[in-house]
Amino acid sequence: MKILAKYEFDELVNKWIAEDPREVVGATHDGTKFVFDDIDDAEELRLDYDLTMLSPKKYFFPQRERLVQYDTNENDYAMVQDWSEESRIIVGIHPYDLVAIEQLDDIFIDAQGDEPYRRKRENSVLIGVTMQSVSEHSFAASMGTARTETGYDLLVTELEDTYAIEIGSEKGSGLLEEAPTKEASLEEVEAVEEQKAAVESKFEKGIEFSPKQLPSLLKEGYDAVEVWDEYADGCLSCGTCNVVCPTCYCFNVDVVDYMTDEVGETRRRWDGCLLEEFAAVAGGENFREERVARHRHRLMRKGNYLYERFGDIACVGCGRCTKQCVADVADPSEIYNELWRSVNA
Amino acid sequence: MPEKIEATDHGPVHYEPEPATLVRREAFTDGDSVFAFELQERDTLGHLPGQFVQLFIPGVGEAPFSVSSSPTDEGPFELCIREVGKVTNAIHDLEVGDTVGIRGPFGEVCDIETFADNDVLFIAGGIGLAPLRSMINYVLAHRDWFDDVTVLYGCKEPAEMLYPAEVRQWEQSDIIDFRMTVDGVPEGQTWDGNVGVITTLIPGLNLDPENTYTVVCGPPVMFQFVQQELDEKEIPHEQIYLSLERRMHCGVGLCGHCQINDLYVCQDGPVFNYEVIKNRPEALS
Ligand SMILES: Cc1cc2nc3c(=O)[nH]c(=O)nc-3n(C[C@H](O)[C@H](O)[C@H](O)COP(=O)(O)OP(=O)(O)OC[C@H]3O[C@@H](n4cnc5c(N)ncnc54)[C@H](O)[C@@H]3O)c2cc1C
Ligand code: SF4
Ligand code: SF4
Ligand code: FES
């Protein structure tokens, strides 16, 4: 563990902004809310945030992104990959978002070999931060994601006048090479541990059982229609809960022509399984026509389906969906708890 | 300038279609035609019976289609396509010589070889004949591996028949027992065969359930009723396969559109074992 004075850390960030070929982005406040965005100066960082609007997922799996460019002019039929190779230093990622990115890595890179994702992801550096504030909507501690030992290149914990920095990878240590760091003392190491532990008790929400039990709870609770109905009844099928989620990754593929039929591109765009047309096909069939079927699908996918396939619980408990749902029916912790009570009644 | 994609440059990358030329088309009905394509940069598609491809029309979009030719058929691969919307309309506007984009083949299929030394029963409803045809012709190409081969084919009306020339051959062939029915015969059409939905053909079959493998493909409503009849015949569920369709946007297990509970039609299917799928509530509802 390394120690840097706060002003030295700021200088380091400013040096990246000035000199590093990668774009520096971080947790900041845009005047109305916390967001991940470009920063022009370390002063803009807000490492004390509670919850950002979107997670850094957007940097590897953007809301819209080109997959293939085509040009069918003059019989020279070309369909080419032309994926942006953006690279970033992302500063201030909370542990639950680091866990979410690790999951997406497992799926996009290891399992499915998705090139557009891999390029952006592997060109980027993740700088985590130990949580200082906790959103009233978050239940990450109960999901075991309020702290993490993996998934970051650097992990920063704010101490009094300094930052303690844990190094998670060579990429991370490379960033510190020229910084005037010193080794952390035993007291500083303990102070970091205390902070991480203290955060866990700040959560107001939580699931009332171990996340390990979620997959089997959902399997058992699939037919607990009363519970699903209770929440689905108010749902507006707006898909906001999907869009803000750090682990949701469904998409549509559209064709966008450049004002001519011959030249254009295919683009993927975030989609949401709560939207009415998500499973509709030509001919009028819709395989998840009922709102309750879509609502349940989202929660099954998070707690059971993706776990069965990839081994990860796909809800990290950030609370974004809870915060953004205008109908107040998206909160996974509430629904899972209710299901727990119903199944164990 | 971005490099042109090489046919060999597939690797883990699944998004670039490879160019294919339409070399032949033939209309079966007002809305259904067969289209034969040749890949421009590879000799064969290399598919297994039951697999599908994503067909891309620049400026319009992409959609999944089962390969209806068997890998044992020489020459270009065939898709039998019903005109129902944007992409399928654009395909029906293609002329011989036009180029389209192809990705695939995709999908997990049943290993037909495991049917060897048993009877095989195919049940196709409507456009469901397209995916089954690749399997039927595969089985016919290796006819001596199998015992009795039966094909049941149902369509709405006589004029909706797909592959009419081949159907006539099958009807006359003594290496398969081919039976067909139509739901009804509208005025102006003639028909001297069976009339009734496809399930009405099943009770009359003389099946040896323990030794019969069945593959079913048709519109979603058909499955449940066919399954009831197959249960009457006591065909073990592990010996029944269904080819299912869902909305698809990627074909590679990511976009989420094709999910049936925890299963992905694009990767775990489109051909599923009934024993596997029957306890997935979203599969046959
Ligand atoms: C594994 C598989 C095999 C298929 N095999 C055949 C076949 O052999 N012959 C045939 O005629 N049809 C087949 N279909 C159905 C065919 O894919 C749809 O008819 C086609 O997607 C409709 O597209 P469209 O643009 O014409 O219709 P629109 O209604 O304009 O559809 C727009 C978009 O919605 C999506 N979509 C709509 N319906 C479907 C659907 N049924 N399946 C998947 N995506 C859909 C597609 O992304 C499509 O581009 C198959 C579908 C699947 C999943
Ligand atoms: S649960 Fe809430 S956010 Fe999600 S679709 Fe329904 S109303 Fe929208
Ligand atoms: S489901 Fe909700 S709480 Fe869970 S990770 Fe997604 S947005 Fe966060
Ligand atoms: S088609 Fe995208 S996941 Fe199956």
XYZ file of C-alpha atoms and ligand atoms in Angstrom:
703
model
C 0.000 0.000 0.000
C 1.296 3.421 -1.019
C 0.637 6.812 0.467
C 0.333 10.095 -1.412
C -0.496 13.482 0.044
C -3.804 14.747 -1.294
C -2.205 17.600 -3.191
C 0.279 15.149 -4.671
C -2.555 12.921 -5.827
C -4.211 15.924 -7.453
C -0.957 16.804 -9.154
C -0.670 13.261 -10.390
C -4.182 13.334 -11.842
C -3.451 16.668 -13.483
C -0.311 15.218 -14.971
C -2.357 12.408 -16.510
C -4.786 14.964 -17.858
C -1.930 16.910 -19.407
C 0.318 14.120 -20.592
C -1.288 10.701 -20.717
C -2.625 9.735 -24.132
C -5.646 8.228 -22.422
C -8.623 10.391 -21.662
C -9.105 11.074 -17.949
C -12.657 10.734 -16.679
C -13.978 10.453 -13.175
C -16.721 10.801 -10.647
C -17.831 14.414 -10.657
C -20.879 16.618 -10.072
C -22.563 18.183 -13.072
C -24.522 20.765 -11.118
C -27.525 18.559 -10.475
C -26.186 15.056 -9.968
C -23.124 12.854 -9.637
C -21.912 11.433 -12.914
C -18.875 9.905 -14.549
C -17.630 12.484 -17.010
C -14.523 14.075 -18.501
C -12.489 16.059 -16.046
C -10.203 18.947 -16.914
C -8.740 19.324 -13.472
C -8.383 17.066 -10.445
C -10.436 19.590 -8.504
C -13.513 18.456 -10.408
C -13.301 14.979 -8.888
C -15.875 14.214 -6.203
C -14.599 11.096 -4.505
C -17.138 11.626 -1.730
C -20.125 10.905 -3.988
C -22.802 8.439 -2.966
C -24.118 7.189 -6.328
C -23.560 8.299 -9.910
C -26.331 8.450 -12.478
C -24.736 5.769 -14.667
C -21.856 3.426 -13.994
C -18.577 3.438 -15.945
C -20.045 0.589 -17.990
C -20.913 3.286 -20.518
C -17.237 3.625 -21.429
C -16.874 0.019 -22.564
C -20.395 -0.619 -23.716
C -21.649 2.795 -24.832
C -25.303 3.642 -25.216
C -24.801 3.588 -28.987
C -21.878 2.103 -30.807
C -20.987 1.114 -34.322
C -20.461 -2.573 -35.005
C -19.929 -2.737 -38.723
C -19.578 -0.181 -41.458
C -20.723 -1.134 -44.918
C -20.122 0.267 -48.335
C -21.822 -1.391 -51.265
C -20.893 1.187 -53.896
C -19.557 0.037 -57.242
C -19.959 -3.646 -56.469
C -17.092 -3.464 -54.040
C -19.048 -4.956 -51.227
C -17.252 -4.143 -48.026
C -18.483 -4.752 -44.511
C -15.805 -3.796 -42.111
C -15.230 -3.558 -38.461
C -14.211 -0.089 -37.438
C -14.455 -0.018 -33.710
C -13.248 2.956 -31.783
C -10.253 2.131 -29.670
C -10.951 4.651 -26.989
C -8.844 4.410 -23.897
C -9.440 6.004 -20.554
C -8.228 6.433 -17.043
C -11.379 6.211 -14.955
C -11.043 7.694 -11.495
C -13.292 7.052 -8.528
C -15.164 3.808 -9.127
C -17.028 2.374 -6.145
C -16.445 -1.297 -5.334
C -19.917 -2.415 -6.484
C -19.238 -0.899 -9.908
C -15.870 -2.624 -10.031
C -17.645 -5.899 -9.324
C -20.139 -5.107 -12.079
C -17.315 -4.460 -14.557
C -15.650 -7.750 -13.600
C -18.911 -9.491 -14.422
C -19.191 -7.789 -17.792
C -15.563 -8.762 -18.470
C -16.415 -12.387 -17.762
C -19.332 -12.258 -20.156
C -18.151 -9.954 -22.950
C -14.498 -10.932 -23.043
C -14.064 -14.414 -21.597
C -17.331 -16.068 -22.536
C -18.416 -14.358 -25.757
C -15.310 -12.704 -27.161
C -16.934 -9.353 -27.896
C -14.267 -7.287 -29.658
C -15.795 -3.810 -29.382
C -16.029 -4.215 -25.623
C -12.647 -5.863 -25.169
C -10.705 -3.186 -26.988
C -12.094 -0.331 -24.951
C -11.901 -2.263 -21.717
C -8.364 -3.475 -22.085
C -7.167 -0.028 -23.088
C -8.556 1.502 -19.919
C -7.395 1.823 -16.346
C -9.781 1.490 -13.419
C -9.107 3.511 -10.306
C -11.429 2.472 -7.541
C -12.269 4.428 -4.443
C -13.374 3.213 -1.029
C -16.912 4.455 -0.448
C -17.295 7.492 1.777
C -21.006 8.138 1.402
C -23.747 5.601 0.929
C -26.916 6.215 -1.051
C -30.147 5.615 0.836
C -31.131 3.314 -2.036
C -28.067 1.142 -2.022
C -27.841 -2.331 -0.512
C -24.384 -3.234 -1.735
C -23.102 -4.338 1.675
C -25.694 -7.097 1.842
C -24.691 -8.215 -1.644
C -21.059 -8.385 -0.572
C -20.045 -5.666 -3.021
C -19.431 -2.657 -0.780
C -15.801 -3.657 -0.797
C -13.691 -5.659 -3.178
C -10.180 -7.015 -3.311
C -10.138 -7.358 -7.095
C -11.189 -5.615 -10.259
C -9.192 -2.401 -9.868
C -5.830 -1.259 -11.167
C -5.562 1.148 -8.252
C -7.823 1.526 -5.235
C -7.776 4.813 -3.385
C -8.904 5.307 0.210
C -9.108 8.799 1.631
C -7.320 9.246 4.937
C -6.905 12.556 6.724
C -4.469 14.472 4.529
C -3.437 11.626 2.334
C -4.719 8.927 0.073
C -3.804 5.325 0.675
C -3.408 3.585 -2.657
C -3.596 -0.159 -3.190
C -2.109 -1.499 -6.383
C -4.118 -4.121 -8.223
C -2.178 -4.532 -11.442
C 0.938 -3.596 -13.366
C -1.098 -1.067 -15.287
C -1.895 0.522 -11.955
C 1.635 0.529 -10.611
C 2.796 2.043 -13.903
C 0.611 5.053 -13.232
C 2.336 5.655 -9.907
C 5.859 5.283 -11.226
C 6.822 8.931 -11.123
C 4.700 9.917 -8.154
C 6.387 10.700 -4.807
C 4.669 7.829 -3.008
C 5.859 6.337 0.244
C 5.059 2.982 1.778
C 2.052 2.921 4.090
C 2.692 2.472 7.803
C 0.974 -0.208 9.814
C -1.350 2.444 11.240
C -2.300 3.609 7.783
C -3.012 0.069 6.639
C -5.238 -0.388 9.660
C -6.967 2.933 9.069
C -7.859 1.800 5.544
C -9.272 -1.455 6.838
C -11.302 0.425 9.435
C -12.783 2.677 6.785
C -13.757 -0.210 4.572
C -15.393 -1.946 7.487
C -17.126 1.218 8.689
C -18.762 1.772 5.304
C -20.539 -1.542 5.528
C -22.531 -0.412 8.543
C -23.760 2.754 6.833
C -26.254 0.972 4.591
C -29.924 1.442 5.403
C -31.088 -1.247 3.017
C -30.188 -4.849 2.578
C -31.381 -8.262 1.601
C -32.210 -10.252 4.695
C -30.377 -13.405 3.680
C -27.111 -14.379 2.047
C -26.772 -13.514 -1.655
C -25.656 -17.120 -2.112
C -29.256 -18.096 -1.495
C -30.630 -15.889 -4.255
C -30.405 -18.382 -7.128
C -32.349 -21.035 -5.259
C -34.777 -18.486 -3.807
C -35.643 -17.303 -7.291
C -36.038 -20.815 -8.565
C -38.453 -21.567 -5.770
C -40.184 -18.202 -6.021
C -40.762 -18.249 -9.765
C -44.435 -19.034 -9.296
C -45.006 -16.698 -6.336
C -47.303 -14.693 -8.550
C -48.657 -12.514 -5.717
C -45.206 -11.078 -5.096
C -44.398 -10.492 -8.744
C -47.813 -9.003 -9.392
C -47.566 -6.627 -6.485
C -44.580 -4.917 -8.071
C -45.395 -5.398 -11.729
C -48.819 -3.804 -11.285
C -47.324 -0.343 -10.908
C -44.595 -0.795 -13.499
C -44.738 1.563 -16.476
C -42.547 -0.605 -18.731
C -40.270 2.380 -19.224
C -37.042 0.372 -19.066
C -35.258 2.938 -16.884
C -34.252 0.254 -14.382
C -32.461 -1.576 -17.188
C -30.750 1.469 -18.582
C -29.235 2.673 -15.312
C -28.082 -0.770 -14.187
C -24.328 -1.428 -14.179
C -24.814 -5.098 -15.058
C -27.589 -4.898 -17.668
C -26.232 -5.367 -21.174
C -29.075 -6.187 -23.549
C -29.036 -4.367 -26.857
C -30.728 -3.855 -30.191
C -28.897 -3.674 -33.468
C -30.042 -0.955 -35.875
C -28.978 -0.106 -39.369
C -28.177 3.546 -39.852
C -27.548 4.677 -43.410
C -25.501 7.714 -44.216
C -28.255 9.284 -46.326
C -27.739 6.708 -49.071
C -28.648 3.044 -49.235
C -25.118 2.081 -50.141
C -23.140 3.395 -47.213
C -23.937 3.110 -43.563
C -23.368 1.192 -40.399
C -24.947 -1.177 -37.952
C -25.124 0.153 -34.475
C -25.941 -1.476 -31.221
C -27.978 0.455 -28.724
C -28.937 -0.291 -25.127
C -32.240 -2.060 -24.857
C -34.242 -3.133 -21.836
C -36.131 -6.338 -21.149
C -38.857 -4.307 -19.420
C -39.810 -2.629 -22.689
C -42.957 -4.030 -24.211
C -41.497 -4.991 -27.590
C -38.398 -6.684 -26.236
C -39.488 -10.236 -27.057
C -41.979 -9.433 -29.818
C -41.486 -10.942 -33.262
C -42.974 -10.448 -36.691
C -46.486 -11.811 -36.987
C -47.791 -10.387 -33.716
C -46.329 -12.918 -31.298
C -44.839 -11.454 -28.114
C -43.125 -14.005 -25.919
C -43.209 -11.760 -22.844
C -46.354 -9.831 -23.454
C -47.454 -9.531 -19.819
C -45.825 -6.825 -17.766
C -45.373 -9.226 -14.904
C -43.482 -11.644 -17.127
C -41.035 -8.899 -18.089
C -40.692 -7.621 -14.546
C -39.982 -11.093 -13.258
C -37.570 -11.789 -16.077
C -35.343 -8.893 -15.015
C -35.134 -10.126 -11.446
C -34.741 -13.774 -12.445
C -31.944 -12.851 -14.792
C -30.116 -10.894 -12.108
C -30.428 -13.460 -9.370
C -30.638 -16.779 -11.124
C -30.211 -17.028 -14.911
C -26.882 -15.237 -15.248
C -25.610 -16.909 -12.121
C -26.420 -20.320 -13.565
C -24.595 -19.457 -16.754
C -21.632 -17.372 -15.705
C -21.426 -17.842 -11.945
C -22.126 -14.245 -10.916
C -25.124 -12.692 -9.194
C -25.948 -9.930 -11.635
C -27.209 -7.412 -9.118
C -24.502 -5.582 -7.214
C -26.940 -3.671 -5.031
C -26.009 -0.177 -6.211
C -29.590 1.075 -5.887
C -29.662 2.986 -9.171
C -32.814 1.250 -10.364
C -34.537 1.962 -7.064
C -33.579 5.605 -7.210
C -34.669 6.156 -10.807
C -37.911 4.177 -10.927
C -40.748 6.713 -10.877
C -43.267 4.027 -9.991
C -41.118 2.896 -7.065
C -41.392 -0.780 -7.961
C -37.879 -1.627 -9.131
C -36.015 -2.148 -5.845
C -34.478 -5.628 -6.011
C -33.782 -5.759 -2.272
C -37.413 -5.119 -1.465
C -38.675 -7.651 -3.988
C -36.145 -10.305 -3.028
C -36.961 -9.852 0.652
C -40.650 -10.146 -0.012
C -40.061 -13.256 -2.056
C -37.923 -14.647 0.749
C -40.729 -14.127 3.237
C -43.307 -15.554 0.880
C -41.286 -18.664 0.108
C -40.361 -19.235 3.746
C -43.823 -18.483 5.134
C -8.902 3.045 -44.767
C -10.359 0.229 -42.680
C -9.202 -3.139 -43.846
C -11.534 -5.417 -45.684
C -12.591 -8.387 -43.617
C -11.011 -11.645 -44.624
C -13.194 -14.727 -44.572
C -10.683 -16.377 -42.304
C -10.723 -13.470 -39.889
C -13.584 -14.802 -37.804
C -11.883 -15.544 -34.542
C -13.926 -14.382 -31.622
C -15.469 -11.584 -33.692
C -19.023 -12.186 -34.718
C -20.344 -8.957 -36.109
C -19.009 -8.611 -39.626
C -21.119 -10.358 -42.199
C -19.308 -12.009 -45.057
C -20.484 -11.327 -48.582
C -22.652 -13.905 -50.320
C -24.210 -13.870 -53.776
C -27.800 -14.773 -54.515
C -27.469 -17.402 -57.217
C -31.004 -18.686 -57.512
C -34.492 -17.938 -56.269
C -37.775 -19.663 -56.701
C -41.209 -18.704 -55.449
C -43.315 -21.370 -53.721
C -46.271 -19.218 -52.743
C -47.155 -15.531 -52.802
C -45.010 -14.874 -49.771
C -42.570 -17.764 -49.546
C -39.528 -18.219 -51.717
C -36.348 -20.171 -51.555
C -33.091 -18.272 -51.976
C -29.791 -19.980 -52.723
C -26.593 -18.186 -51.756
C -22.931 -18.744 -52.428
C -20.330 -17.325 -50.083
C -17.837 -15.207 -51.973
C -14.822 -16.010 -49.872
C -15.364 -19.596 -48.732
C -16.472 -22.756 -50.480
C -19.135 -23.900 -48.076
C -21.053 -22.547 -45.157
C -20.066 -25.544 -43.045
C -23.364 -25.777 -41.203
C -25.017 -28.638 -39.376
C -28.645 -29.511 -40.080
C -30.835 -27.285 -37.888
C -28.405 -24.356 -37.639
C -29.239 -20.834 -38.757
C -27.536 -17.796 -40.255
C -28.048 -14.060 -39.820
C -28.744 -12.445 -43.168
C -27.870 -8.775 -43.490
C -29.266 -6.400 -46.095
C -27.366 -3.110 -46.159
C -29.590 -0.162 -45.426
C -32.345 -2.415 -44.062
C -31.305 -4.798 -41.321
C -30.511 -8.297 -40.277
C -32.655 -11.317 -39.425
C -32.111 -14.979 -38.561
C -33.040 -17.800 -40.946
C -32.604 -21.517 -40.671
C -30.561 -23.118 -43.381
C -33.049 -25.256 -45.247
C -30.544 -27.208 -47.304
C -28.670 -30.138 -45.874
C -24.885 -30.045 -45.618
C -25.008 -33.172 -47.766
C -26.504 -31.138 -50.648
C -23.895 -29.970 -53.110
C -23.593 -26.333 -54.067
C -25.020 -23.160 -52.583
C -26.929 -23.161 -49.321
C -30.613 -22.395 -49.263
C -32.896 -20.310 -47.108
C -36.659 -20.555 -47.405
C -38.039 -17.189 -46.408
C -41.514 -15.915 -45.667
C -42.206 -12.260 -46.301
C -43.423 -10.743 -43.047
C -41.651 -7.411 -42.506
C -38.776 -5.106 -43.213
C -35.886 -7.475 -43.778
C -37.872 -10.291 -45.333
C -39.490 -7.843 -47.780
C -36.062 -6.597 -48.801
C -34.893 -10.164 -49.333
C -37.844 -10.797 -51.593
C -36.795 -7.742 -53.626
C -33.350 -9.208 -54.329
C -32.310 -10.194 -57.817
C -30.022 -13.028 -58.783
C -26.452 -11.698 -58.654
C -27.112 -9.375 -55.714
C -24.847 -9.501 -52.701
C -25.991 -9.842 -49.095
C -24.137 -10.296 -45.816
C -24.109 -13.594 -43.937
C -23.025 -14.326 -40.383
C -22.953 -17.801 -39.015
C -23.765 -20.624 -39.000
C -25.002 -20.309 -35.449
C -26.766 -22.533 -32.978
C -26.594 -25.768 -31.131
C -28.428 -28.631 -32.760
C -29.323 -32.189 -32.004
C -26.833 -34.757 -33.080
C -28.861 -36.631 -35.681
C -26.365 -39.459 -35.599
C -27.702 -40.433 -32.173
C -30.963 -41.335 -33.953
C -29.156 -44.092 -35.835
C -30.811 -47.527 -35.740
C -34.060 -45.923 -34.633
C -37.189 -44.596 -36.313
C -37.283 -40.891 -37.052
C -40.440 -38.789 -37.106
C -40.445 -35.211 -38.406
C -43.417 -32.942 -37.752
C -43.457 -29.654 -39.667
C -46.103 -26.946 -39.563
C -46.031 -24.133 -42.139
C -42.686 -22.392 -42.501
C -41.412 -24.899 -39.917
C -40.620 -27.110 -42.883
C -37.651 -24.830 -43.665
C -35.444 -25.830 -40.723
C -36.668 -29.426 -40.768
C -35.874 -29.857 -44.439
C -32.146 -29.639 -43.708
C -32.541 -32.499 -41.259
C -34.907 -34.510 -43.436
C -32.536 -34.375 -46.374
C -29.607 -35.169 -44.135
C -31.384 -38.268 -42.907
C -32.356 -39.242 -46.444
C -28.733 -38.853 -47.540
C -27.800 -41.403 -44.879
C -30.970 -43.399 -45.193
C -29.482 -46.763 -44.223
C -28.444 -45.462 -40.794
C -32.067 -45.217 -39.734
C -35.073 -47.480 -39.536
C -38.474 -46.010 -40.491
C -38.492 -42.341 -41.471
C -41.809 -40.506 -41.294
C -42.532 -36.896 -42.210
C -45.752 -35.114 -41.283
C -46.303 -31.771 -42.940
C -49.238 -29.452 -42.416
C -50.041 -26.098 -43.939
C -52.995 -23.743 -43.934
C -54.200 -24.435 -47.442
C -52.964 -26.242 -50.548
C -51.608 -23.022 -52.074
C -49.317 -22.539 -49.052
C -47.281 -25.647 -49.763
C -43.511 -25.164 -49.655
C -41.074 -27.147 -51.791
C -43.980 -28.613 -53.840
C -41.719 -30.551 -56.217
C -39.847 -32.149 -53.364
C -43.075 -32.861 -51.504
C -44.305 -34.778 -54.537
C -41.092 -36.816 -54.571
C -41.425 -37.564 -50.896
C -45.015 -38.619 -51.410
C -43.951 -41.150 -54.011
C -40.807 -42.314 -52.299
C -40.747 -45.711 -50.624
C -37.887 -44.779 -48.343
C -40.017 -42.383 -46.335
C -43.564 -42.356 -45.104
C -44.691 -38.845 -45.989
C -48.099 -37.582 -44.879
C -49.548 -34.201 -45.464
C -52.615 -32.282 -44.406
C -54.092 -28.829 -44.931
C -56.154 -26.903 -42.393
C -58.742 -26.082 -45.024
C -59.361 -25.766 -48.747
C -60.534 -22.312 -49.806
C -62.726 -21.981 -52.846
C -60.821 -22.163 -56.094
C -58.158 -24.553 -54.814
C -58.229 -28.283 -55.295
C -56.987 -30.890 -52.865
C -57.609 -34.592 -52.586
C -55.501 -35.225 -49.489
C -56.116 -34.960 -45.749
C -57.929 -31.977 -44.327
C -57.431 -31.052 -40.681
C -54.744 -29.641 -38.415
C -51.441 -31.463 -38.243
C -52.181 -33.120 -34.927
C -54.873 -35.204 -36.623
C -52.127 -37.101 -38.478
C -50.474 -38.387 -35.321
C -53.065 -40.843 -33.924
C -52.998 -42.830 -37.167
C -49.249 -43.495 -36.955
C -48.060 -46.894 -35.924
C -45.113 -45.899 -33.750
C -42.639 -47.869 -31.732
C -42.253 -45.240 -28.976
C -39.102 -46.575 -27.332
C -37.309 -46.455 -30.678
C -38.692 -43.247 -32.156
C -36.886 -39.916 -32.286
C -39.061 -36.933 -33.136
C -38.209 -33.437 -34.345
C -40.938 -30.794 -34.377
C -41.005 -27.308 -35.865
C -43.944 -25.006 -36.428
C -45.762 -21.971 -35.097
C -45.771 -21.586 -31.291
C -49.393 -22.713 -30.919
C -48.662 -25.989 -32.628
C -46.167 -27.362 -30.102
C -48.516 -27.907 -27.196
C -51.051 -29.779 -29.261
C -48.437 -31.890 -30.975
C -46.876 -32.678 -27.620
C -50.227 -33.886 -26.266
C -50.477 -36.314 -29.145
C -46.885 -37.463 -28.717
C -47.626 -38.078 -25.049
C -50.580 -40.210 -26.111
C -48.073 -42.228 -28.129
C -45.770 -42.387 -25.094
C -42.679 -41.167 -26.866
C -40.017 -40.574 -24.198
C -39.374 -36.856 -23.746
C -35.622 -37.246 -24.196
C -36.350 -38.443 -27.721
C -38.287 -35.339 -28.758
C -36.634 -32.238 -30.204
C -38.201 -28.887 -30.936
C -36.860 -26.107 -33.117
C -37.897 -22.802 -31.548
C -37.806 -19.180 -32.695
C -37.370 -15.998 -30.767
C -36.447 -12.435 -31.562
C -32.732 -12.106 -32.230
C -30.389 -9.176 -32.520
C -26.943 -10.697 -32.207
C -26.893 -14.472 -32.647
C -24.006 -14.751 -30.203
C -25.554 -14.913 -26.744
C -25.314 -11.266 -25.789
C -28.261 -9.102 -26.819
C -30.679 -10.978 -24.559
C -33.621 -10.949 -26.971
C -33.806 -14.668 -27.604
C -33.871 -15.801 -23.970
C -36.283 -18.503 -22.848
C -35.882 -18.263 -19.100
C -32.191 -18.999 -18.652
C -31.640 -20.486 -22.114
C -30.561 -18.653 -25.255
C -32.158 -19.796 -28.477
C -29.169 -18.539 -30.478
C -26.644 -20.566 -28.510
C -28.474 -23.347 -26.685
C -30.922 -23.832 -29.541
C -32.674 -23.315 -31.853
C -33.149 -27.087 -31.607
C -33.907 -28.097 -28.026
C -34.491 -31.411 -26.378
C -38.000 -31.492 -24.944
C -36.761 -32.908 -21.661
C -34.582 -29.805 -21.279
C -37.141 -27.262 -22.390
C -40.328 -28.612 -20.849
C -39.657 -27.192 -17.404
C -38.836 -23.751 -18.809
C -42.204 -22.026 -18.416
C -41.443 -19.494 -21.150
C -40.709 -22.125 -23.764
C -44.094 -23.312 -24.904
C -46.585 -20.847 -23.454
C -33.547 -19.457 -35.321
C -34.556 -18.835 -36.261
C -34.765 -19.406 -37.496
C -35.663 -18.842 -38.383
N -35.819 -19.433 -39.599
C -36.667 -18.883 -40.490
C -36.817 -19.466 -41.788
O -36.191 -20.467 -42.109
N -37.664 -18.871 -42.652
C -38.375 -17.747 -42.318
O -39.123 -17.247 -43.157
N -38.265 -17.192 -41.106
C -37.422 -17.720 -40.182
N -37.290 -17.131 -38.938
C -38.099 -15.959 -38.626
C -37.451 -14.706 -39.200
O -36.262 -14.450 -38.515
C -38.386 -13.504 -39.053
O -39.471 -13.690 -39.901
C -37.679 -12.204 -39.405
O -36.776 -11.856 -38.395
C -38.655 -11.079 -39.578
O -37.899 -9.934 -39.891
P -38.531 -8.716 -40.680
O -37.544 -7.613 -40.626
O -38.980 -9.118 -42.006
O -39.800 -8.376 -39.812
P -40.044 -7.097 -38.821
O -41.287 -7.327 -38.195
O -39.909 -5.878 -39.732
O -38.863 -7.286 -37.871
C -37.909 -6.318 -37.538
C -36.823 -6.978 -36.688
O -37.396 -7.664 -35.585
C -36.721 -8.852 -35.327
N -37.617 -9.998 -35.508
C -38.900 -9.951 -35.860
N -39.421 -11.175 -35.919
C -38.467 -12.031 -35.598
C -38.413 -13.448 -35.483
N -39.455 -14.253 -35.737
N -37.268 -14.006 -35.114
C -36.201 -13.227 -34.874
N -36.188 -11.880 -34.973
C -37.307 -11.285 -35.326
C -35.565 -8.888 -36.263
O -34.457 -8.301 -35.620
C -36.005 -8.036 -37.398
O -34.946 -7.509 -38.101
C -36.398 -17.675 -38.025
C -36.201 -17.109 -36.777
C -35.290 -17.675 -35.888
C -35.103 -17.064 -34.563
S -39.692 -1.192 -12.732
Fe -39.762 1.065 -12.689
S -37.988 1.727 -13.922
Fe -38.341 -0.457 -14.381
S -39.674 -0.425 -16.205
Fe -41.036 -0.565 -14.422
S -41.541 1.593 -13.962
Fe -39.747 1.654 -15.330
S -30.612 -4.299 -10.411
Fe -30.670 -2.243 -9.545
S -29.539 -2.407 -7.645
Fe -29.053 -4.240 -8.802
S -27.180 -3.676 -9.907
Fe -28.883 -3.180 -11.276
S -29.368 -1.020 -10.876
Fe -28.052 -1.757 -9.185
S -29.805 -13.480 -30.366
Fe -28.768 -12.117 -29.030
S -28.628 -13.356 -27.244
Fe -29.479 -14.729 -28.655
